[in-house]
Structures are given as C-alpha cells and as structure tokens.
Amino acid sequence: MRRLISLVSVTVALVGLGFVLVNATTVDRRPPSVKSISLSAPAGDPQVAQVLSAIDIEFSEPVRTATAESRFRIDPDVDGTFSWNGSTAIFTPSRKLPQDTTFTISIASGVEDLAGNVDPVGLDVWTFATVGPPFVLRATPSDGASGVPLDGTIELVFDRLMDTTSVERAISLAPSANVTAAWSGSVVTLSLGPGLVPGTVYTLTVASAAADTGGSRLRAPYRQTFTTVGSGLNVTAVIPADGVAGIGVASPIAIRFDGPIDPSTAQSAIHVTPSVDGEVRVVALDGDGASLSNPVPPGGGDMVVLIPSAPLAPHTTYTVTLDPTVARVGDPKAVTIGRTWSFTTGAPTQSGQNQIAFLGARGGVRNVWIMNPDGTNQRELTVELLPVSSYDATADGARIVYAAGGIVSTMAIDGSGLKRLTADDGRLEYAPALVPGDQWVVVARRSASGDDLGYWLLPMPGTSGSERQLLARGAPPPDSVSLRGDGVDQTDSTPAWAPRIAFEPTGRTALLVTARGDVQVIDIRQPDLLEGGLSAPTQVSIVGDAAPVWVPARNAFVLAAAPASGGDRTLFAVGTRGRAEVLAGTMGAAGPVAISATGALAYVVRGADGRATVQVMARDGTITAIESLAGRDDRWPAFAPDSRTLLVGRSLVAEPNLSDGIWAVDLPTGQARRLTVDGARARWVP
C-alpha cells in the first residue's frame, strides 16, 4: 500500500513538473508591434482619405489599450475617439477632416501587450492626405458636343461616390427642359426629357451645392454645353474659319457636321478657288488621340477634310464652296444646305527671332500663332485639327515642340520637318517642355487605356539616347480637347495639359508641378551625364497649380503656391534641395510667374474684389501693380527680352472664358497697347 502511495506521489509530481516546463516554454516574451495602418474610407488610393475616414491601427497582438492610445499622435492635430476590435485600434475623428491636407501619424515606443511586454520602437511616421473637393472626372458626350439626340443621355462620372439627392437638386438645363437621373456608383446618367428643340445649344449645370457622401461640395459649378441634332444635317464648324487672315500654308480644309455623314456623298462636295488638289477624307476627330490616319469608327465620321497635296499659296484668299449634297449616314433625306466661305493665307515664318507666339482659335481650332512685337503680321504656325494645348520653342527660335489632342510633335519655325514624337501606340502625351540645350523634352504621359504614367524625358530628333521616366504619377487627365476656344479658363492656374516646369540653367535639375498639384524637385540629367542613375524626386511641402521660373539671383525656383498644410497662396522660393521659403509681400500671388533679364518677377494677384491684376517685383523687392482696364482681368505675364515691355493677356470679368486679347505694357510709362483681339498665353520666341 505504501509503495502504491509512493508511486502515485511520484506520478503527480512528474505531471506537475511537466506543466511547469510547458508554461516555462510558452511564456510570452515578445513585445508588440504595429502590424499595419489603413484608412477606413480610402479615396481610390490607400493613402488618400475621404474626409469622413477613420484610421485603423492593427497591432501584432492584443495590447493594453491605454498605453497605445496615449502614444498615438496625428499632425495636424485632430480630436477623436478610440474604439477597439481585438488587436486593432480604430481612431475616429470627431468631425470631418479638412480637405486637401496631408497628415502624419506616429506612435511612440512604450505600448504594452497583455503580458507586460513593451514595444521599444513604435511607429516613426505614416503619411496620408485627404481628398480635395469632388469634381466631374469626365462627361459623355463631352463639352461642346453636337448632334445630341433629343431623347439622348448625358453621363457624368464623378471622382467619388456622391450624395445623389444633393447632385440631382443641383442639376439644371438651360433652356429649361426635364432631366431624369439614374445612378450607378459614382456615375449619373441623365436622360433628356421631352421638350428639347432640334439644333439648339443647351447648357447643363451642376451647381456647387452638389456634395459627395462626406458632405464636401464642388469647388465651383460644373458646366458643359451640347447642341441637339438638327432637323437635317447642319454644319457646326468650318476650318479655316470664315474671313480669317494669316492661315498657315500647310492647313487642311475641313467641315464638321452635327452627325456622322455618308462618305460617298462628300467626296465631290468641296470646291476651292483657286483650285486646290488633294485627298478628301471623312474622319472622326472627337477626342484626344484622334488623328487623320485613324480608321473611321463604325458609326461614321462627322468631318470632311481636304488635305492639300502641296502647300497653299502664301498671301492668297481662297474661297470654299460646299455643295448641298452631303447626307447623314443612314438617312439620305437629311442633307446639309450649301454654303460658301473664304480665308486668306499668311506666309511661312523664316525666323522666330524677336517674335511673339500665342495660342489662338481664330482659325476655327486653337493653334500656335506668331506675330511681330508690334502686333503686325499675325500668322498661323501650327495647323492642327485638334486643339493645341501647349507649346515650347528652342533657344534659337528655330523649332517648336507642341501638343495637340494628346500627341506631341515638333517642327521647324517655317513649318517644315514636322515630326511626331508621341509613339503611335495609343498613348497620350502632354505639356512638352524643352530641357536647356534643346536636345531633350519632358512630357506627361497616359497609356492607351488612360493609366497615369507620370512624366518622361524624351530625346529630340537627332539626339541619341532612350526615353526615361522621371515621375511615376501626376500626368493630366486624357481630355485636353475639353479646353475650349483660345484656352482661357476661369482660373489663374496653368492648365494641367501645359508645362508646369522650370529648369536651372545646366538642365540637371527641374522643379515640376504635377497635374495633381504636387511640387517636386527632380533630377533631369541627360544620359551622357548620368553617374549611377537619376536621384529620387524631392517632394516640396507646398501645393501648386502653375508654372514656376528659375531665378538666378536667388539660386532657386519661384512659383505661386500654398502650404501643403493649408493657407493662402503666395510666392515661394524653392532651392534645388527642395527647401521652400515665402517671398515677403506676395500674399495672394497666383498663376505662372515670369522673370525678366534683369531679375524682375511678374505674377498675378487676386484682390478682395476678385479682380486679377499683374504685379511686378523688382530685384530689390519693390512691387509695382500694373494698371488694368475696367471689367478686365490681367493674366499670363511674359517679359520682353529687353525687360522694358511686359505682355499680359486680358479676359472679361463678366465672361472669364473669353479672351480680350494680348496687350503690351511699357513698364517705364505704364502705357498699354493692344496687340490682338483674341489669344492667350503669349511669350517671346525664343
């Protein structure tokens, strides 16, 4: 019996020892750590938040909540509360986050798990940004569309989910007509109701009261126009436009209709006097990426184009007659009426020296025009059928590079040597800017499917080397044709499809403002100078929307921008290492900055009355305001080579999308003289 008791005692002891050994080997001695951080309501990017987003912080194991909450920091500071789901802390702001703001999150060391182990590292920093106001990403049909069926639809794609009720209340049509809305995610399809009048221009407006699901409203009302289909077949545009002088001798002759046409009825319908031989094509040029070589879509083209087989004669008036025989596809009874118009050619430009270039749509499509400094001899330089969105010129004025409908091309100043730089694979490229030395050009790129491919460095013709990516993201949306007329919009910014870049004199470093507003210092060294590859871009903690300049006296770039954390716009000087400093006395500065040969800066300031005026800051810091005309906004300053004359573009306050011409201001006297009645974004060439 005693032996049995002894054996039982030994057995119990061994079992107890086993439990001790097991516990000894399974005691938790590992400290907790931050496993991941995420946004509860991202805006299409894991580090871009909706304004009502919470922040989820997942730890590697359950922790003592108080030790984590007390070590959590968010900058700028945000009030909020914590809730927990197992090992995940959920920080919910007590009110909406501010728009267009960059936040950093950190967690100090010292977080404890349930076993008392302490995290010795914490989280150094995690960054996210909030979205800006919602906007219409694209519209189908696009702004200015013609031939819209009376029972058709308009599709608006917003950049995020919207408060459908607020959007529908904000929608109006003028002249008044019924519109019904149907939603699918962020897309609203507007069905046009009965009562629309054939051949009528309508304006669709989405008022700024339209809000997203977080309550953020549109920054400004969205507007687009469309023309309903006519009772027959109507001409909506002729190119070159009627009565215009100075047309380029390489210009095609085109007629756009309000619907697809039967090609067989168009081949012999155009007559030109004096006679012009050439090829007649029916094409569809309805958006970025379209070209005369593209196949006509199954539904047919809406434009008849006569492509001359030889240059037109200079300084000659041509008369074009359209026979009343062109018919709509599938409806031979829908025939256009005949019409006649005329235009006059200019002469090829032999030199760009001491010339002024500008964008103008007087010929029917926005192209690059050029003129003498006194405004005489205005003539068309490019002859594209899709609008030119931007251009640049070589230092000697011998060549230009430009983008039209998402295709970048280059040509000599006399119109010869036209060469397409954008590969013919469906990609779209914008905002060409020549690097000092004129052997390389920076472009923004979108893929054939519209993906953002950032910014690229391309060799110019005759330059050896391969293209290379400079920035992975930030290209403008694939819709440069949406910028109508002369390219004047309602803001002071540089359009996203135009260059927002400046180079220091060697061409090794540039400051680039992306279409998203990011300001980056980038290494743009040319291949023969590379040693170990390009260095990484430097993000500057400001937000911009206009072109910068290089200022030698400051050894820095200067641009109009706002702090990334929020605040008013002003001029910033940005060094080549990305350090930004405010220029005193420039509060309210906006738009592209110009620099003179003497180091003076010119920029736009919006006053308390909303008027835009140009100010000139001398090298010593003295600021002079340029006197404007009543009812006008002054924009897009550009200095003459002698620094005595300043070009400004004027637009009407009552109609901000309408140019009131390009003016030359004599700086010593303040006297201004008008050079053109239209046009925008003038500059001296070279």
XYZ file of C-alpha atoms in Angstrom:
686
model
C 0.000 0.000 0.000
C 2.817 2.377 0.903
C 4.509 1.543 -2.351
C 1.344 2.358 -4.256
C 1.033 5.706 -2.484
C 4.666 6.488 -3.285
C 4.142 5.702 -6.958
C 1.073 7.924 -7.072
C 3.003 10.747 -5.422
C 5.839 10.415 -7.901
C 3.392 10.439 -10.794
C 1.646 13.575 -9.535
C 4.984 15.274 -9.073
C 6.071 14.417 -12.594
C 2.796 15.725 -14.049
C 3.168 18.965 -12.100
C 6.726 19.314 -13.269
C 5.526 18.838 -16.855
C 3.027 21.687 -16.507
C 5.763 23.914 -15.124
C 8.086 23.086 -18.011
C 5.336 23.666 -20.583
C 4.452 27.034 -19.075
C 8.099 27.958 -18.886
C 8.494 27.393 -22.610
C 5.276 29.217 -23.625
C 5.591 32.415 -21.568
C 5.022 35.480 -23.910
C 8.248 37.463 -24.002
C 7.773 39.054 -27.470
C 6.963 42.784 -27.477
C 4.000 44.013 -29.518
C 4.467 45.994 -32.738
C 2.395 47.948 -35.237
C 1.438 45.479 -37.944
C -0.362 47.838 -40.335
C -2.197 51.155 -40.670
C -5.075 51.684 -43.064
C -7.889 54.094 -43.822
C -11.478 53.008 -43.353
C -12.601 55.148 -46.303
C -9.804 55.462 -48.860
C -10.410 57.533 -51.988
C -9.042 55.198 -54.631
C -5.559 55.242 -53.086
C -4.599 53.508 -49.817
C -3.047 56.750 -48.541
C -5.716 59.189 -49.726
C -8.678 59.521 -47.367
C -12.237 60.624 -47.655
C -12.966 63.409 -45.183
C -15.075 61.023 -43.043
C -12.428 58.314 -42.850
C -11.335 56.606 -39.637
C -7.807 55.252 -39.108
C -7.287 51.561 -38.317
C -4.078 50.596 -36.477
C -3.504 46.853 -36.253
C -1.050 45.570 -33.638
C 0.670 42.209 -33.788
C -1.271 41.079 -30.703
C -3.792 42.440 -28.179
C -2.324 45.330 -26.196
C -3.197 47.390 -23.162
C -5.359 49.977 -24.875
C -4.418 52.917 -22.673
C -0.717 52.500 -23.492
C -1.465 52.646 -27.216
C -3.967 55.496 -27.137
C -1.691 57.739 -25.063
C 1.183 57.267 -27.522
C -0.834 57.990 -30.666
C -0.093 61.309 -32.397
C -1.634 62.859 -35.543
C -0.319 66.058 -37.121
C -2.095 68.404 -37.774
C -3.895 67.647 -34.522
C -7.349 66.060 -34.826
C -9.821 65.440 -31.999
C -11.294 61.966 -31.955
C -12.081 58.804 -30.045
C -10.709 55.272 -29.950
C -12.565 52.001 -30.219
C -11.045 48.530 -30.297
C -11.656 45.358 -32.276
C -9.330 42.740 -30.858
C -5.796 43.897 -31.584
C -6.951 46.741 -33.864
C -7.355 50.315 -32.627
C -9.837 52.423 -34.558
C -9.333 56.198 -34.305
C -12.482 58.039 -35.400
C -12.169 61.830 -35.836
C -14.913 63.746 -34.054
C -15.594 65.823 -37.177
C -14.784 65.786 -40.870
C -11.128 66.002 -41.786
C -10.146 69.152 -43.713
C -9.797 68.758 -47.485
C -6.509 68.894 -49.378
C -4.484 68.278 -46.217
C -1.512 65.990 -45.564
C -1.420 64.225 -42.168
C 1.332 62.282 -40.417
C 0.686 59.616 -37.776
C 3.223 58.376 -35.243
C 3.079 56.029 -32.245
C 5.729 56.449 -29.587
C 7.518 53.474 -28.090
C 6.137 52.008 -24.870
C 2.973 50.235 -25.993
C 2.451 47.176 -23.736
C 0.858 43.848 -24.557
C -1.283 41.931 -22.059
C 1.803 40.144 -20.713
C 3.515 43.441 -19.963
C 5.993 43.319 -22.855
C 6.880 46.802 -24.126
C 7.263 47.872 -27.758
C 10.704 49.534 -27.867
C 10.295 51.013 -31.366
C 6.789 52.330 -32.007
C 5.816 53.753 -35.390
C 8.036 56.535 -36.709
C 5.677 58.098 -39.241
C 2.849 57.163 -41.595
C 1.502 59.767 -44.001
C -1.831 60.173 -45.722
C -3.691 63.009 -47.415
C -7.341 63.946 -47.663
C -9.122 64.441 -50.931
C -9.988 67.832 -52.333
C -13.497 68.819 -53.351
C -15.334 66.384 -55.633
C -15.293 67.041 -59.358
C -16.629 65.686 -62.625
C -13.963 63.357 -63.955
C -15.404 63.112 -67.452
C -18.615 63.544 -69.369
C -20.118 61.634 -72.275
C -20.778 63.305 -74.610
C -18.061 65.845 -73.853
C -18.441 69.581 -73.547
C -19.380 71.205 -76.831
C -20.795 68.021 -78.353
C -23.159 68.431 -81.273
C -25.802 66.186 -82.774
C -27.074 65.058 -79.366
C -30.371 63.163 -79.870
C -33.490 64.785 -78.468
C -34.056 61.655 -76.366
C -30.360 61.109 -75.647
C -28.433 60.782 -72.416
C -25.524 62.551 -70.774
C -23.257 60.534 -68.488
C -21.313 62.333 -65.776
C -18.556 60.437 -63.968
C -17.586 61.910 -60.598
C -14.273 61.148 -58.945
C -16.020 59.570 -55.937
C -19.390 58.498 -54.543
C -21.775 61.422 -54.343
C -24.790 62.414 -52.275
C -27.267 61.659 -55.039
C -30.001 63.902 -53.653
C -27.763 66.972 -53.491
C -26.467 66.345 -57.015
C -29.919 65.925 -58.517
C -31.097 69.127 -56.845
C -28.055 70.941 -58.249
C -28.652 69.882 -61.872
C -30.291 72.304 -64.275
C -30.622 72.663 -68.037
C -30.935 75.938 -69.951
C -33.101 76.497 -71.925
C -35.255 74.691 -69.404
C -36.100 71.044 -70.065
C -36.810 67.951 -67.995
C -33.888 65.746 -66.944
C -34.102 62.469 -65.014
C -31.165 60.902 -63.213
C -30.145 57.268 -62.735
C -27.126 56.299 -60.614
C -24.546 53.539 -60.732
C -21.829 54.125 -58.170
C -20.164 57.459 -58.945
C -21.808 57.682 -62.389
C -25.047 59.534 -63.030
C -26.838 59.072 -66.342
C -29.078 61.983 -67.245
C -31.921 61.143 -69.603
C -33.074 64.115 -71.620
C -36.820 64.510 -71.452
C -39.365 65.735 -73.957
C -39.342 69.362 -74.992
C -35.812 69.696 -76.356
C -35.632 71.763 -79.539
C -33.671 70.495 -82.584
C -30.483 72.358 -83.444
C -30.375 74.187 -80.107
C -27.404 74.816 -77.812
C -28.143 73.748 -74.227
C -26.088 74.376 -71.095
C -26.040 71.688 -68.412
C -25.078 72.995 -64.965
C -24.273 71.138 -61.763
C -24.288 73.823 -59.077
C -21.598 73.911 -56.409
C -24.176 72.698 -53.855
C -23.641 69.165 -55.201
C -21.786 67.224 -52.499
C -20.093 63.883 -52.007
C -21.170 61.363 -49.383
C -18.941 63.119 -46.879
C -20.633 66.468 -47.427
C -17.832 68.098 -49.434
C -19.191 70.330 -52.172
C -17.910 71.075 -55.660
C -15.265 73.797 -55.703
C -17.154 75.589 -58.496
C -20.219 74.885 -60.621
C -19.695 72.371 -63.425
C -20.976 73.433 -66.823
C -20.990 71.922 -70.273
C -22.807 72.728 -73.473
C -24.227 70.488 -76.150
C -26.173 71.026 -79.331
C -29.180 68.906 -80.168
C -29.410 67.221 -83.527
C -30.809 69.401 -86.291
C -33.793 68.584 -88.389
C -31.464 67.788 -91.282
C -27.639 67.858 -91.327
C -26.027 71.018 -90.019
C -22.517 72.414 -90.356
C -21.133 73.177 -86.903
C -17.672 74.476 -87.869
C -15.515 75.286 -90.874
C -11.714 75.224 -90.762
C -10.116 77.635 -91.542
C -12.829 79.910 -90.206
C -14.630 82.363 -92.440
C -12.836 85.661 -93.050
C -9.653 84.841 -91.116
C -6.279 86.019 -92.447
C -2.815 84.618 -91.742
C -3.753 80.932 -92.111
C -0.797 78.546 -92.405
C 0.001 77.375 -95.927
C 0.013 73.737 -94.768
C -3.519 73.985 -93.374
C -6.123 71.372 -94.270
C -9.641 72.488 -95.153
C -12.322 70.867 -93.022
C -16.054 70.952 -92.360
C -17.572 69.490 -89.214
C -21.214 68.397 -89.131
C -23.610 67.705 -86.286
C -23.663 63.974 -87.004
C -21.947 61.179 -88.960
C -22.058 61.589 -92.715
C -22.225 59.261 -95.692
C -18.689 59.350 -97.208
C -19.998 58.685 -100.713
C -21.908 61.984 -100.617
C -18.870 64.012 -99.515
C -16.123 63.051 -101.951
C -17.021 65.639 -104.589
C -18.894 68.144 -102.419
C -15.994 70.558 -101.691
C -14.745 73.065 -104.279
C -11.911 75.544 -103.690
C -10.961 78.619 -105.702
C -8.116 78.988 -106.665
C -8.116 75.254 -107.293
C -6.511 73.020 -104.678
C -5.629 69.412 -105.419
C -5.673 66.926 -102.597
C -7.300 63.981 -100.864
C -10.778 64.122 -99.341
C -11.318 62.052 -96.192
C -14.203 61.547 -93.811
C -12.814 61.345 -90.272
C -13.874 61.404 -86.621
C -11.735 63.770 -84.558
C -13.690 63.716 -81.331
C -11.103 63.447 -78.580
C -7.505 63.122 -77.508
C -5.531 60.613 -79.542
C -7.582 61.039 -82.711
C -5.751 61.717 -85.971
C -6.377 61.845 -89.696
C -4.791 58.408 -90.047
C -7.160 56.740 -87.587
C -9.797 54.441 -89.109
C -13.311 55.837 -89.179
C -15.420 54.309 -86.377
C -18.319 52.009 -87.331
C -20.848 54.794 -86.807
C -19.097 57.028 -89.321
C -17.174 60.284 -89.151
C -18.582 63.772 -88.742
C -15.844 65.748 -90.503
C -14.897 66.101 -94.165
C -11.253 67.056 -94.642
C -9.462 68.157 -97.798
C -5.743 67.504 -97.350
C -3.863 69.575 -99.972
C -1.204 67.680 -101.901
C 1.018 70.794 -101.896
C 1.276 73.897 -99.690
C -1.264 76.613 -100.322
C -0.018 79.804 -101.933
C 1.046 82.490 -99.423
C -0.913 85.739 -99.109
C -3.792 84.298 -101.123
C -7.529 84.401 -100.485
C -9.238 81.043 -101.010
C -12.981 80.574 -101.405
C -14.527 77.264 -100.365
C -17.936 76.070 -101.549
C -19.856 73.171 -100.015
C -22.459 71.583 -102.261
C -25.881 70.744 -100.726
C -25.298 67.039 -101.280
C -23.662 65.763 -98.075
C -26.121 63.452 -96.284
C -26.346 61.874 -92.868
C -25.407 58.200 -92.552
C -28.487 56.029 -92.985
C -30.746 58.974 -93.804
C -30.293 60.201 -97.389
C -33.045 62.779 -96.875
C -31.086 64.535 -94.122
C -28.933 66.685 -96.418
C -26.920 69.753 -95.483
C -27.558 73.117 -97.038
C -24.866 74.608 -99.262
C -22.557 77.348 -98.026
C -19.554 79.405 -99.116
C -16.788 80.987 -97.071
C -13.262 82.301 -97.569
C -9.938 82.655 -95.760
C -6.544 84.199 -96.526
C -3.166 82.561 -96.057
C -0.123 84.154 -94.490
C 3.490 83.411 -95.315
C 5.800 80.846 -93.695
C 7.834 82.223 -90.807
C 11.514 82.260 -91.696
C 12.815 83.093 -88.222
C 11.426 83.065 -84.727
C 13.878 85.698 -83.506
C 12.166 88.621 -81.739
C 8.683 87.255 -82.422
C 5.692 86.772 -80.121
C 3.917 83.412 -80.112
C 0.473 82.809 -78.636
C -2.411 80.347 -78.673
C -5.440 81.357 -80.704
C -8.583 79.694 -82.063
C -9.488 82.339 -84.634
C -8.867 79.835 -87.440
C -11.541 77.507 -86.061
C -9.206 75.359 -83.933
C -6.712 76.504 -81.283
C -3.235 76.592 -82.810
C 0.066 78.379 -82.243
C 0.159 81.802 -83.887
C 3.103 84.177 -84.220
C 3.426 87.921 -84.796
C 5.822 90.848 -84.801
C 6.384 92.661 -81.474
C 4.077 95.479 -82.599
C 1.247 93.032 -83.365
C 1.594 93.121 -87.148
C 1.911 90.142 -89.492
C -0.124 87.741 -87.377
C 0.042 84.281 -88.937
C -0.730 80.697 -88.017
C 2.235 78.486 -87.181
C 0.713 75.067 -86.427
C -2.220 73.771 -88.491
C -3.763 71.062 -86.322
C -7.414 69.986 -86.428
C -7.412 69.142 -82.710
C -6.665 71.999 -80.271
C -3.047 72.713 -79.385
C -2.881 72.637 -75.586
C 0.709 73.876 -75.120
C 3.969 74.618 -76.894
C 7.637 75.419 -76.310
C 10.411 76.811 -78.515
C 14.128 76.157 -78.818
C 16.553 78.779 -77.531
C 17.378 79.953 -81.065
C 13.724 80.129 -82.108
C 14.340 77.679 -84.947
C 11.946 74.932 -83.827
C 8.880 74.458 -81.695
C 7.507 71.441 -79.892
C 3.792 71.266 -79.136
C 0.941 69.012 -78.001
C -2.371 68.755 -79.855
C -5.041 66.298 -78.784
C -2.570 64.325 -76.679
C 0.037 63.984 -79.453
C 3.401 65.763 -79.141
C 5.091 66.882 -82.356
C 7.965 69.117 -83.382
C 8.624 71.187 -86.484
C 10.822 73.960 -87.788
C 9.564 77.511 -87.350
C 8.861 77.694 -91.110
C 6.520 74.697 -90.873
C 8.911 72.169 -92.401
C 10.243 68.998 -90.810
C 7.049 68.104 -88.959
C 7.712 65.001 -86.858
C 5.513 63.213 -84.369
C 7.317 62.459 -81.087
C 4.478 60.538 -79.420
C 4.659 56.845 -80.285
C 1.786 55.595 -82.446
C 0.599 53.003 -79.914
C -2.394 54.810 -78.464
C -0.507 56.576 -75.686
C -1.239 60.243 -74.984
C 1.352 62.885 -74.153
C 1.029 66.459 -72.964
C 2.886 69.509 -71.643
C 6.121 69.301 -73.685
C 8.960 71.371 -72.197
C 12.434 71.573 -73.703
C 15.393 70.972 -71.394
C 18.197 73.581 -71.704
C 20.278 72.572 -74.702
C 17.121 71.653 -76.661
C 18.137 68.015 -77.132
C 15.624 66.567 -74.675
C 11.988 67.266 -73.910
C 9.896 66.468 -70.829
C 6.333 65.244 -71.432
C 3.443 63.981 -69.319
C 2.090 60.592 -70.409
C -1.060 58.495 -70.259
C -1.339 54.933 -71.540
C -3.751 53.932 -74.304
C -6.173 52.832 -71.588
C -5.826 56.137 -69.727
C -3.480 54.972 -66.961
C -1.330 57.673 -65.368
C 2.277 57.050 -66.459
C 3.725 60.231 -64.969
C 6.428 62.327 -66.639
C 9.094 61.231 -69.122
C 12.297 62.542 -70.682
C 12.382 62.038 -74.478
C 15.216 62.660 -76.951
C 14.535 65.220 -79.655
C 15.089 64.151 -83.293
C 18.801 63.757 -83.972
C 19.634 63.145 -80.297
C 20.921 59.718 -79.314
C 19.621 58.097 -76.165
C 16.499 56.456 -74.828
C 13.440 57.817 -73.100
C 13.322 57.562 -69.316
C 10.654 58.004 -66.684
C 11.138 60.945 -64.308
C 7.986 60.687 -62.173
C 5.681 57.702 -61.822
C 2.456 59.675 -61.413
C 0.868 63.081 -61.877
C 0.003 63.287 -65.598
C -3.087 65.331 -66.552
C -6.376 63.626 -67.427
C -6.731 62.467 -71.065
C -9.064 65.275 -72.087
C -7.108 68.274 -73.384
C -9.767 68.920 -76.046
C -12.114 69.952 -73.234
C -10.206 73.251 -73.004
C -12.227 75.290 -75.464
C -11.563 78.348 -77.620
C -8.292 80.183 -77.018
C -7.648 78.024 -73.953
C -8.858 80.571 -71.405
C -10.429 79.071 -68.298
C -11.913 80.525 -65.134
C -8.799 80.071 -63.003
C -5.388 81.728 -62.905
C -3.614 78.383 -62.987
C -1.561 76.921 -65.792
C -3.794 74.285 -67.436
C -2.814 70.747 -66.488
C -2.038 69.979 -70.155
C 0.557 72.776 -70.345
C 4.107 72.683 -68.929
C 4.398 73.444 -65.226
C 8.147 73.065 -65.069
C 11.306 75.174 -64.853
C 14.956 74.175 -65.186
C 18.083 75.537 -63.599
C 20.499 76.691 -66.339
C 22.518 73.465 -66.661
C 19.379 71.411 -67.201
C 20.368 68.989 -64.440
C 17.599 69.913 -62.014
C 13.993 70.972 -62.528
C 11.013 71.981 -60.434
C 7.844 70.314 -61.700
C 4.256 70.896 -60.600
C 2.202 67.841 -61.487
C -1.392 67.905 -62.650
C -2.334 66.826 -59.101
C -0.597 69.866 -57.602
C 2.414 68.019 -56.184
C 5.592 70.121 -56.322
C 8.687 68.024 -56.985
C 12.373 68.778 -57.413
C 13.557 66.238 -59.980
C 16.910 65.129 -61.322
C 16.725 65.566 -65.063
C 20.344 64.934 -66.013
C 20.879 63.824 -69.567
C 22.144 60.290 -70.204
C 25.718 61.267 -71.005
C 25.937 62.988 -67.617
C 24.456 60.168 -65.570
C 26.568 58.500 -62.917
C 24.637 55.807 -61.142
C 21.230 56.833 -62.431
C 18.759 59.555 -61.588
C 18.309 60.541 -57.963
C 14.863 60.265 -56.401
C 12.474 63.233 -56.697
C 12.139 65.510 -53.679
C 8.597 66.358 -52.583
C 8.218 70.017 -51.590
C 5.675 70.680 -48.838
C 3.607 73.121 -50.903
C 0.736 72.741 -53.368
C 0.824 74.483 -56.746
C -1.118 74.704 -59.988
C 1.013 76.965 -62.170
C 4.380 77.133 -63.901
C 7.496 78.152 -61.911
C 10.598 80.036 -63.103
C 14.298 79.816 -62.286
C 15.619 82.954 -60.543
C 19.438 83.167 -60.771
C 19.734 85.887 -58.115
C 18.142 83.555 -55.568
C 19.669 80.377 -56.981
C 16.175 78.965 -56.629
C 12.897 78.343 -58.378
C 9.979 80.695 -57.715
C 6.317 79.764 -58.026
C 2.894 80.694 -56.697
C 1.686 78.019 -54.281
C 0.019 77.358 -50.955
C 1.374 75.484 -47.929
C 0.519 71.794 -48.014
C -0.958 72.176 -44.543
C -3.363 74.845 -45.797
C -3.286 78.610 -46.065
C -3.206 81.422 -48.585
C -1.263 81.389 -51.813
C 1.957 83.347 -52.024
C 5.265 83.212 -53.874
C 7.725 80.598 -52.673
C 11.418 80.300 -53.467
C 12.375 76.623 -53.694
C 16.013 75.572 -53.652
C 17.402 72.665 -55.631
C 17.229 70.520 -52.498
C 13.522 71.243 -52.011
C 13.646 73.831 -49.228
C 10.787 76.331 -49.651
C 10.726 79.913 -48.340
C 7.961 82.513 -48.604
C 8.746 85.702 -50.525
C 7.585 88.585 -48.351
C 4.876 90.861 -49.689
C 3.469 88.412 -52.249
C 0.362 87.170 -50.446
C -2.380 86.314 -52.941
C 0.023 85.542 -55.794
C -1.382 83.155 -58.377
C -0.758 81.778 -61.824
C 2.513 81.357 -63.725
C 5.465 83.545 -62.753
C 7.564 85.396 -65.345
C 11.149 86.636 -64.957
C 12.922 89.397 -66.861
C 16.540 89.577 -67.959
C 17.146 91.974 -65.060
C 15.674 89.595 -62.479
C 12.261 91.217 -62.020
C 9.317 88.903 -61.371
C 5.752 89.285 -62.678
C 2.778 87.417 -61.271
C -0.995 87.662 -60.842
C -2.738 88.739 -57.640
C -6.449 88.315 -56.956
C -7.742 91.290 -54.981
C -10.537 91.434 -52.437
C -12.907 92.359 -55.264
C -11.984 89.177 -57.136
C -10.199 91.091 -59.901
C -6.932 89.692 -61.252
C -4.092 92.180 -61.699
C -0.417 91.774 -62.522
C 2.289 92.887 -60.116
C 5.989 93.305 -60.880
C 8.572 92.743 -58.153
C 11.910 94.381 -58.929
C 15.113 92.655 -57.936
C 15.345 94.913 -54.862
C 11.892 93.763 -53.699
C 9.958 96.857 -54.800
C 6.478 95.872 -56.011
C 4.559 97.773 -58.707
C 0.978 97.000 -59.752
C 0.119 97.139 -63.459
C -2.988 99.230 -64.046
C -5.745 97.233 -65.721
C -8.887 98.173 -67.610
C -12.323 98.236 -66.032
C -14.123 94.930 -66.358
C -10.934 93.074 -67.291
C -8.679 90.525 -65.597
C -4.950 90.586 -66.401
C -3.201 87.221 -66.631
C -0.232 85.261 -68.095
C 2.556 87.881 -67.824
C 5.654 87.494 -70.029
C 8.643 89.855 -70.271
C 10.250 91.073 -73.494
C 13.970 90.322 -73.924
C 14.776 93.990 -73.144
C 12.811 93.799 -69.842
C 11.038 97.090 -70.664
C 7.875 95.538 -72.080
C 5.519 93.114 -70.364
C 2.961 91.053 -72.243
C -0.326 90.408 -70.441
C -3.395 88.518 -71.537
C -6.728 90.049 -70.705
C -10.077 88.360 -70.215
C -13.520 89.711 -69.465
C -14.613 89.630 -65.816
C -18.190 89.011 -66.955
C -17.091 86.212 -69.316
C -13.881 84.747 -67.855
C -13.596 82.127 -70.618
C -13.419 84.834 -73.295
C -10.093 86.435 -74.228
C -9.921 90.199 -74.626
C -6.617 89.999 -76.422
C -2.902 90.259 -75.748
C -1.546 93.605 -74.592
C 1.974 95.043 -74.375
C 2.681 97.222 -71.315
C 5.589 99.672 -71.431
C 6.897 99.325 -67.881
C 8.621 102.734 -67.528
C 5.430 104.611 -68.501
C 2.713 102.082 -67.670
C 1.142 102.625 -71.093
C -0.545 99.555 -72.630
C -1.311 98.895 -76.281
C -3.429 96.126 -77.688
C -1.667 93.663 -79.998
C -4.519 91.212 -80.696
C -8.263 90.946 -80.168
C -8.025 87.328 -79.012
C -5.479 84.715 -77.976
C -3.859 83.589 -74.753
C -0.561 82.624 -73.093
C 1.751 84.750 -75.222
C 5.540 84.565 -74.972
C 8.563 85.899 -76.794
C 10.345 83.469 -79.094
C 12.991 82.489 -78.323
